Amino acid sequence: MYGYVYVYEYGAWFGLRHAMSCLDATRRPQTIAALEAETFDIAIIGGGITGAGVAREASLRGLRVALLEAEDFAAGTSSRSSKLIHGGLRYLAMGDVALVRETALERKVLHRMAPHLVQRRWMVLPVRSRAGLLKFRTAITTYEKLGAVESEDLHRNWDAGDLAREEPALDREAFPYACAYREYLTDDARLVIANLRAAAAAGAICLSYAPVTAIGADGGAAARAVEARCVFSGQELRVRARCVVNAAGPWVEAVRRLAEPQAPSMLHLSKGVHIALPTERLPVRNLVLLAAPDGRSLFAIPRGEVTYIGTTDTSYDGGARVWPEIAGDDVRYLLEPLPRYFPGAALGESDVVARWAGLRPLVAHPGKAAQDLSRKDEITVGAGGVVTVAGGKLTGYRPMAVRILESAAPLLGRPLPPRPRHEPPLPGGDIAGDGGRTSLPSDAAERLLGLYGSDAAAIIDGDGGTPVAATLLRRGEIDWAVRREGAMRAEDVLQRRTRIALYQPRWHDALVEPVVERMAQLLDWSAGRCDEEVRRAR
Ligand code: FAD
């Protein structure tokens, strides 16, 4: 069985241009030197989707941009989401019409810019009766109007016959009808990386594993100086910029207080947990909506070799952290609806093969529970000249980036350059049309195309297509992650570049050592560092 990875000639060329970028982890000393060598227009703190989106938007407008990230790029909330590019029907019920319109419209734009990373899917809402379908019709029609949904993508109602074909594992006796409407599935961490690569191609300089430790005034031409420290060498670095954007997600309060120690609290952190189960035990085909016992909606989403279920939404007072703990109650809450929808599945806690938790950096409103808080973003220009952004969603990152730049404009000392007339595709997104093609087994081809789009052929060029440890991972992916996508640790490759840890978790442990071995060659690691990397990845 062979499928094809189609590659646009231009795509391969576009990939090559990135060879010299700051996202080449083998050139870290040069990247650090470049960060210290000039005065930037904007220094961005945080390499999640918010920071990456601002970096791309600003660089495409011709601004000089530096970005500093404390951990790996996308290591925070932006790799822990439900991975949906959606308007969020639920927010319509909360009255957030402007937010829903903006994000619903963004779906088509992002799909156009990166069809490999933003894929069209049916979201299926199972219901018990025809009356249930009618009840839903007004909301879904409004949603489709707000999102200017094309006629071929308008919702459709399925009966038991359709369900037998489209979602056979669902209990059709309990749920003989369903409404299927369009949503889009993304890969959050890879969307961040794609935006950073676009920013880097337009001249931005981005550095991971460089936590910002101080923000102060600068004596020279620049208004601000941002101090950071390289996690690996301990080297201190100082980045000068006319304006600082604080895009630190759950950490925005801590970063803001580096410039304004008395700044008030603004965040309400909410924890969201996902669990993954083997697809063969829970063979869901579309994105399926499930009702939790408290009436909240959960998603069941098939991806790679798993179906993941999410998410919880509970206030979190443990402070911002990279790996919020996952409690047994979180897992049980997510498992609870499964027997009602998929009676044949018989799943328990021991079937969970992967899990992840993230913190939503929501804007606080005293007296409101996490699930009732708006997902709107709020941008504040602080007394210290730092632009801080809280709230927001992955889906709305582009319009949010525009608003952030407009807020930052008075600090730039010159008019904000206009947006480019045409929105270029994200790297890997130019996959339409004809071009060169490479044959690979179809499951491997599909996986590579979904992760890398038109860059897939360049990745498997030469011996890059060789499987690592007899798994779906290809040798070229490790090199690509290090040289083009800034991966500094084995964990970066397994968790956030190749997504093996999430979508093919059964291969994870077998891949840790081969990945460390190859990274050691590329990054000149000592034996001690290799041991540390194996330990951390496991
Ligand atoms: P982050 O991704 O957390 O980025 C902030 C970065 O700042 C981090 O990487 C951190 O390491 C860095 N940082 C912190 N301190 C410093 C410092 N001192 N120096 C340098 N860097 C620093 N949205 C959707 O649109 N669709 C969804 O399906 C969806 N599902 C979600 C499900 C869950 C469970 C959660 C939690 C959120 C979900 N969201 C979703 C929301 C979305 O994920 C977030 O709005 C978004 O990822 C926030 O991105 P961010 O860049 O602001 O924050």
Coordinates of N, CA, C and O and ligand atoms in Angstrom, one line a residue, residues 44-52 68-86 91 103 184 186 188 192 207 210-214 227-228 246-252 254-255 258 270-274 299 301 308 310-313 322 356-362 375 389-397 400, ligand 1:
I44 N 9.5 40.4 22.3 CA 8.3 39.6 22.7 C 8.8 38.6 23.8 O 9.8 37.9 23.6
I45 N 8.0 38.6 24.9 CA 8.3 37.6 25.9 C 7.3 36.5 25.9 O 6.1 36.8 26.1
G46 N 7.7 35.3 25.5 CA 6.7 34.2 25.4 C 6.6 33.6 24.0 O 6.3 34.4 23.1
G47 N 6.9 32.4 23.8 CA 6.9 31.7 22.5 C 5.7 30.7 22.4 O 5.9 29.6 21.9
G48 N 4.5 31.1 22.9 CA 3.3 30.3 22.6 C 2.7 30.9 21.4 O 3.3 31.7 20.7
I49 N 1.4 30.6 21.2 CA 0.7 31.1 19.9 C 0.6 32.6 20.0 O 0.7 33.3 18.9
T50 N 0.4 33.2 21.1 CA 0.3 34.7 21.2 C 1.6 35.4 20.7 O 1.5 36.2 19.8
G51 N 2.7 35.0 21.4 CA 4.0 35.6 21.0 C 4.4 35.3 19.6 O 4.8 36.1 18.8
A52 N 4.1 34.0 19.1 CA 4.5 33.6 17.8 C 3.7 34.4 16.8 O 4.2 34.8 15.7
L68 N 11.8 35.9 23.1 CA 12.5 35.1 24.1 C 11.5 34.2 24.8 O 10.4 34.6 25.2
E69 N 11.8 32.9 24.8 CA 10.9 31.9 25.4 C 11.6 31.2 26.6 O 12.8 30.8 26.4
A70 N 11.0 31.0 27.7 CA 11.6 30.4 28.9 C 11.9 29.0 28.7 O 12.9 28.5 29.2
E71 N 11.0 28.3 28.0 CA 11.2 26.8 27.9 C 11.3 26.5 26.4 O 11.9 27.3 25.7
D72 N 10.8 25.4 25.9 CA 10.7 25.2 24.5 C 9.6 26.0 23.9 O 8.6 26.4 24.6
F73 N 9.7 26.4 22.6 CA 8.5 27.0 22.0 C 7.3 26.2 22.2 O 7.4 24.9 22.0
A74 N 6.2 26.8 22.5 CA 4.9 26.1 22.6 C 4.8 25.2 23.8 O 3.9 24.4 23.9
A75 N 5.8 25.3 24.8 CA 5.8 24.4 25.9 C 4.7 24.7 26.9 O 4.3 23.8 27.7
G76 N 4.1 25.9 26.8 CA 3.0 26.2 27.8 C 1.7 25.8 27.3 O 1.5 24.7 26.7
T77 N 0.7 26.6 27.5 CA -0.7 26.3 27.1 C -0.9 25.9 25.7 O -1.7 25.1 25.3
S78 N 0.0 26.5 24.8 CA -0.2 26.3 23.4 C 0.1 24.9 22.9 O 0.1 24.7 21.7
S79 N 0.5 24.0 23.7 CA 0.6 22.6 23.3 C -0.4 21.7 24.0 O -0.3 20.5 23.9
R80 N -1.2 22.3 24.8 CA -2.1 21.5 25.7 C -3.6 21.7 25.4 O -4.5 21.4 26.2
S81 N -3.9 22.3 24.3 CA -5.3 22.7 24.0 C -6.1 21.5 23.4 O -5.5 20.4 23.2
S82 N -7.3 21.7 23.1 CA -8.1 20.6 22.5 C -7.8 20.6 21.0 O -8.3 19.7 20.3
K83 N -7.0 21.5 20.5 CA -6.5 21.5 19.1 C -7.6 21.8 18.1 O -7.6 21.2 17.0
L84 N -8.6 22.6 18.5 CA -9.6 22.9 17.6 C -9.5 24.4 17.2 O -9.1 25.3 18.0
I85 N -9.7 24.6 15.9 CA -9.8 26.0 15.4 C -11.3 26.1 15.2 O -12.0 25.6 14.3
H86 N -11.9 26.8 16.2 CA -13.4 26.9 16.3 C -13.9 28.2 16.9 O -13.2 28.9 17.6
Y91 N -19.8 29.7 23.5 CA -19.6 31.2 23.8 C -20.7 32.0 23.2 O -21.0 33.1 23.6
T103 N -13.7 34.5 15.6 CA -13.0 33.1 15.5 C -13.7 32.2 14.5 O -13.0 31.5 13.8
Y184 N -12.8 22.7 12.6 CA -11.4 22.5 12.0 C -10.5 22.0 13.2 O -10.6 22.5 14.3
T186 N -6.6 21.4 14.4 CA -5.3 21.8 14.2 C -4.3 21.0 15.0 O -4.6 20.1 15.7
D188 N -1.8 22.3 17.7 CA -1.4 23.6 18.3 C 0.1 23.9 18.3 O 0.5 25.0 17.9
V192 N 2.2 26.9 16.3 CA 3.2 27.8 16.9 C 4.5 27.8 16.1 O 5.0 28.9 15.7
L207 N 14.6 32.9 20.4 CA 15.4 32.0 21.2 C 14.6 31.3 22.3 O 13.8 32.0 23.0
A210 N 15.3 30.6 27.3 CA 15.9 31.8 27.7 C 14.9 32.6 28.5 O 14.3 33.6 28.0
P211 N 14.7 32.2 29.8 CA 13.7 33.0 30.6 C 14.1 34.4 30.8 O 15.3 34.7 31.1
V212 N 13.1 35.3 30.7 CA 13.4 36.7 31.0 C 13.4 36.9 32.5 O 12.5 36.5 33.2
T213 N 14.4 37.6 33.0 CA 14.6 37.8 34.4 C 14.4 39.2 34.9 O 14.2 39.5 36.0
A214 N 14.5 40.2 33.9 CA 14.4 41.6 34.3 C 13.9 42.4 33.1 O 14.3 42.0 32.0
E227 N 16.4 41.5 30.2 CA 17.5 40.6 30.5 C 17.0 39.2 30.6 O 15.9 38.9 31.1
A228 N 17.8 38.3 30.0 CA 17.4 36.8 30.0 C 18.6 36.0 30.3 O 19.8 36.5 30.3
N246 N 4.4 41.5 26.4 CA 4.4 40.4 27.4 C 3.3 39.4 27.0 O 2.1 39.7 27.1
A247 N 3.7 38.3 26.3 CA 2.8 37.3 25.8 C 3.1 36.0 26.6 O 3.2 34.9 26.0
A248 N 3.2 36.1 27.9 CA 3.7 34.9 28.7 C 2.5 34.0 29.2 O 2.7 33.3 30.1
G249 N 1.3 34.2 28.6 CA 0.2 33.2 28.9 C 0.0 33.2 30.4 O -0.2 34.2 31.1
P250 N 0.0 32.0 31.0 CA -0.3 31.9 32.5 C 0.7 32.7 33.3 O 0.4 32.9 34.5
W251 N 1.8 33.0 32.8 CA 2.9 33.7 33.5 C 2.8 35.2 33.3 O 3.7 35.9 33.7
V252 N 1.8 35.8 32.6 CA 1.9 37.2 32.3 C 1.9 38.1 33.5 O 2.6 39.2 33.5
A254 N 3.5 37.5 36.4 CA 4.8 37.5 36.9 C 5.7 38.4 36.0 O 6.6 39.1 36.5
V255 N 5.6 38.2 34.7 CA 6.4 39.0 33.8 C 6.1 40.5 33.9 O 7.0 41.3 33.9
L258 N 7.8 42.3 36.6 CA 9.2 42.6 36.4 C 9.4 44.1 36.1 O 10.4 44.7 36.4
S270 N -7.4 28.5 34.8 CA -8.3 27.4 34.7 C -7.6 26.2 34.1 O -7.0 26.3 33.1
K271 N -7.7 25.1 34.8 CA -7.0 23.9 34.4 C -7.8 23.1 33.4 O -9.0 22.9 33.6
G272 N -7.2 22.6 32.3 CA -7.9 21.8 31.4 C -7.1 20.5 31.1 O -6.0 20.6 30.8
V273 N -7.8 19.4 31.3 CA -7.1 18.1 31.2 C -7.6 17.3 30.0 O -8.8 17.4 29.7
H274 N -6.8 16.6 29.2 CA -7.2 15.7 28.2 C -6.6 14.3 28.5 O -5.5 14.2 29.0
F299 N -15.2 16.8 24.1 CA -14.9 16.4 22.7 C -14.3 15.0 22.8 O -13.4 14.8 23.6
I301 N -11.9 13.1 20.1 CA -11.2 13.5 18.9 C -10.2 12.4 18.4 O -9.3 12.1 19.2
Y308 N -8.6 11.2 21.7 CA -8.5 11.9 23.0 C -9.8 12.6 23.4 O -10.6 12.9 22.6
G310 N -11.5 15.5 26.0 CA -11.3 16.7 26.8 C -12.4 17.7 26.7 O -13.3 17.5 25.8
T311 N -12.5 18.5 27.5 CA -11.5 18.9 28.5 C -12.2 19.3 29.8 O -13.4 19.6 29.8
T312 N -11.5 19.2 30.9 CA -12.0 19.8 32.2 C -11.9 21.3 32.1 O -11.1 21.8 31.3
D313 N -12.5 22.0 33.0 CA -12.4 23.4 33.1 C -12.6 23.8 34.6 O -13.7 24.1 35.0
V322 N 4.4 24.6 34.2 CA 4.5 24.0 32.9 C 3.7 22.7 32.9 O 3.0 22.4 32.0
W356 N -2.6 15.0 29.1 CA -2.0 16.3 29.2 C -2.9 17.3 29.9 O -4.1 17.2 29.8
A357 N -2.3 18.3 30.6 CA -3.0 19.4 31.2 C -2.4 20.7 30.9 O -1.2 20.8 30.7
G358 N -3.3 21.7 30.8 CA -2.8 23.1 30.5 C -3.6 24.1 31.3 O -4.6 23.7 31.8
L359 N -3.1 25.3 31.4 CA -3.7 26.3 32.1 C -4.2 27.4 31.2 O -3.4 28.0 30.4
R360 N -5.5 27.7 31.3 CA -6.0 28.8 30.5 C -5.8 30.1 31.2 O -6.2 30.3 32.4
P361 N -5.1 31.1 30.6 CA -4.9 32.4 31.3 C -6.0 33.3 31.0 O -6.0 34.2 30.2
L362 N -7.1 33.1 31.8 CA -8.4 33.8 31.5 C -8.3 35.2 32.3 O -7.7 35.2 33.4
R375 N -13.6 34.2 26.9 CA -12.3 33.9 26.4 C -11.7 35.1 25.6 O -10.7 35.0 24.9
V389 N -0.8 41.0 27.4 CA -2.0 40.5 26.8 C -2.4 39.3 27.7 O -1.6 38.4 28.0
A390 N -3.7 39.3 28.0 CA -4.3 38.1 28.8 C -5.5 37.6 28.1 O -6.1 38.3 27.3
G391 N -5.9 36.4 28.3 CA -7.1 35.8 27.7 C -6.8 35.4 26.3 O -5.7 35.1 25.9
G392 N -7.9 35.3 25.5 CA -7.7 34.9 24.1 C -7.8 33.4 23.9 O -7.9 32.6 24.8
K393 N -7.8 33.1 22.6 CA -7.9 31.7 22.2 C -6.9 31.4 21.1 O -6.5 32.4 20.3
L394 N -6.5 30.2 21.0 CA -5.6 29.8 19.9 C -6.2 30.3 18.5 O -5.5 30.9 17.7
T395 N -7.5 30.0 18.3 CA -8.1 30.3 17.1 C -8.0 31.8 16.6 O -7.9 32.0 15.4
G396 N -8.1 32.7 17.6 CA -8.1 34.1 17.2 C -6.7 34.8 17.3 O -6.6 36.0 17.4
Y397 N -5.7 34.0 17.1 CA -4.4 34.6 17.4 C -4.0 35.6 16.4 O -3.3 36.6 16.7
M400 N -5.8 38.9 17.1 CA -5.3 39.4 18.4 C -3.9 40.0 18.2 O -3.6 41.0 18.8
Ligands
FAD1 P1 1.3 30.0 26.3 O1 1.1 29.0 25.2 O2 1.3 29.5 27.7 O3 2.6 30.8 26.0 C1 3.3 31.6 27.0 C2 4.7 31.3 27.0 O4 5.4 32.2 27.8 C3 5.1 29.9 27.6 O5 5.6 29.1 26.6 C4 6.0 30.2 28.7 O6 7.1 29.3 28.9 C5 6.6 31.6 28.3 N1 7.1 32.4 29.4 C6 6.6 32.4 30.7 N2 7.4 33.2 31.5 C7 8.4 33.6 30.7 C8 9.6 34.4 30.9 N3 9.9 34.9 32.1 N4 10.5 34.6 29.9 C9 10.2 34.1 28.7 N5 9.1 33.3 28.4 C10 8.2 33.1 29.4 N6 -8.1 27.6 22.1 C11 -8.6 27.3 20.9 O7 -8.7 28.2 20.0 N7 -9.0 26.1 20.6 C12 -9.0 25.0 21.5 O8 -9.4 23.9 21.2 C13 -8.5 25.3 22.8 N8 -8.5 24.3 23.7 C14 -8.0 24.6 24.9 C15 -8.0 23.5 25.8 C16 -7.3 23.7 27.1 C17 -7.3 22.6 28.0 C18 -6.7 24.9 27.4 C19 -5.9 25.1 28.6 C20 -6.7 26.0 26.5 C21 -7.4 25.8 25.2 N9 -7.5 26.9 24.3 C22 -8.0 26.6 23.1 C23 -6.9 28.2 24.6 C24 -5.5 28.3 24.0 O9 -4.8 27.1 24.1 C25 -4.8 29.4 24.7 O10 -5.6 30.6 24.6 C26 -3.4 29.7 24.1 O11 -2.7 28.6 23.8 C27 -2.6 30.7 25.0 O12 -1.4 30.9 24.3 P2 -0.3 31.9 24.9 O13 0.7 32.1 23.9 O14 -1.0 33.2 25.4 O15 0.2 31.2 26.2

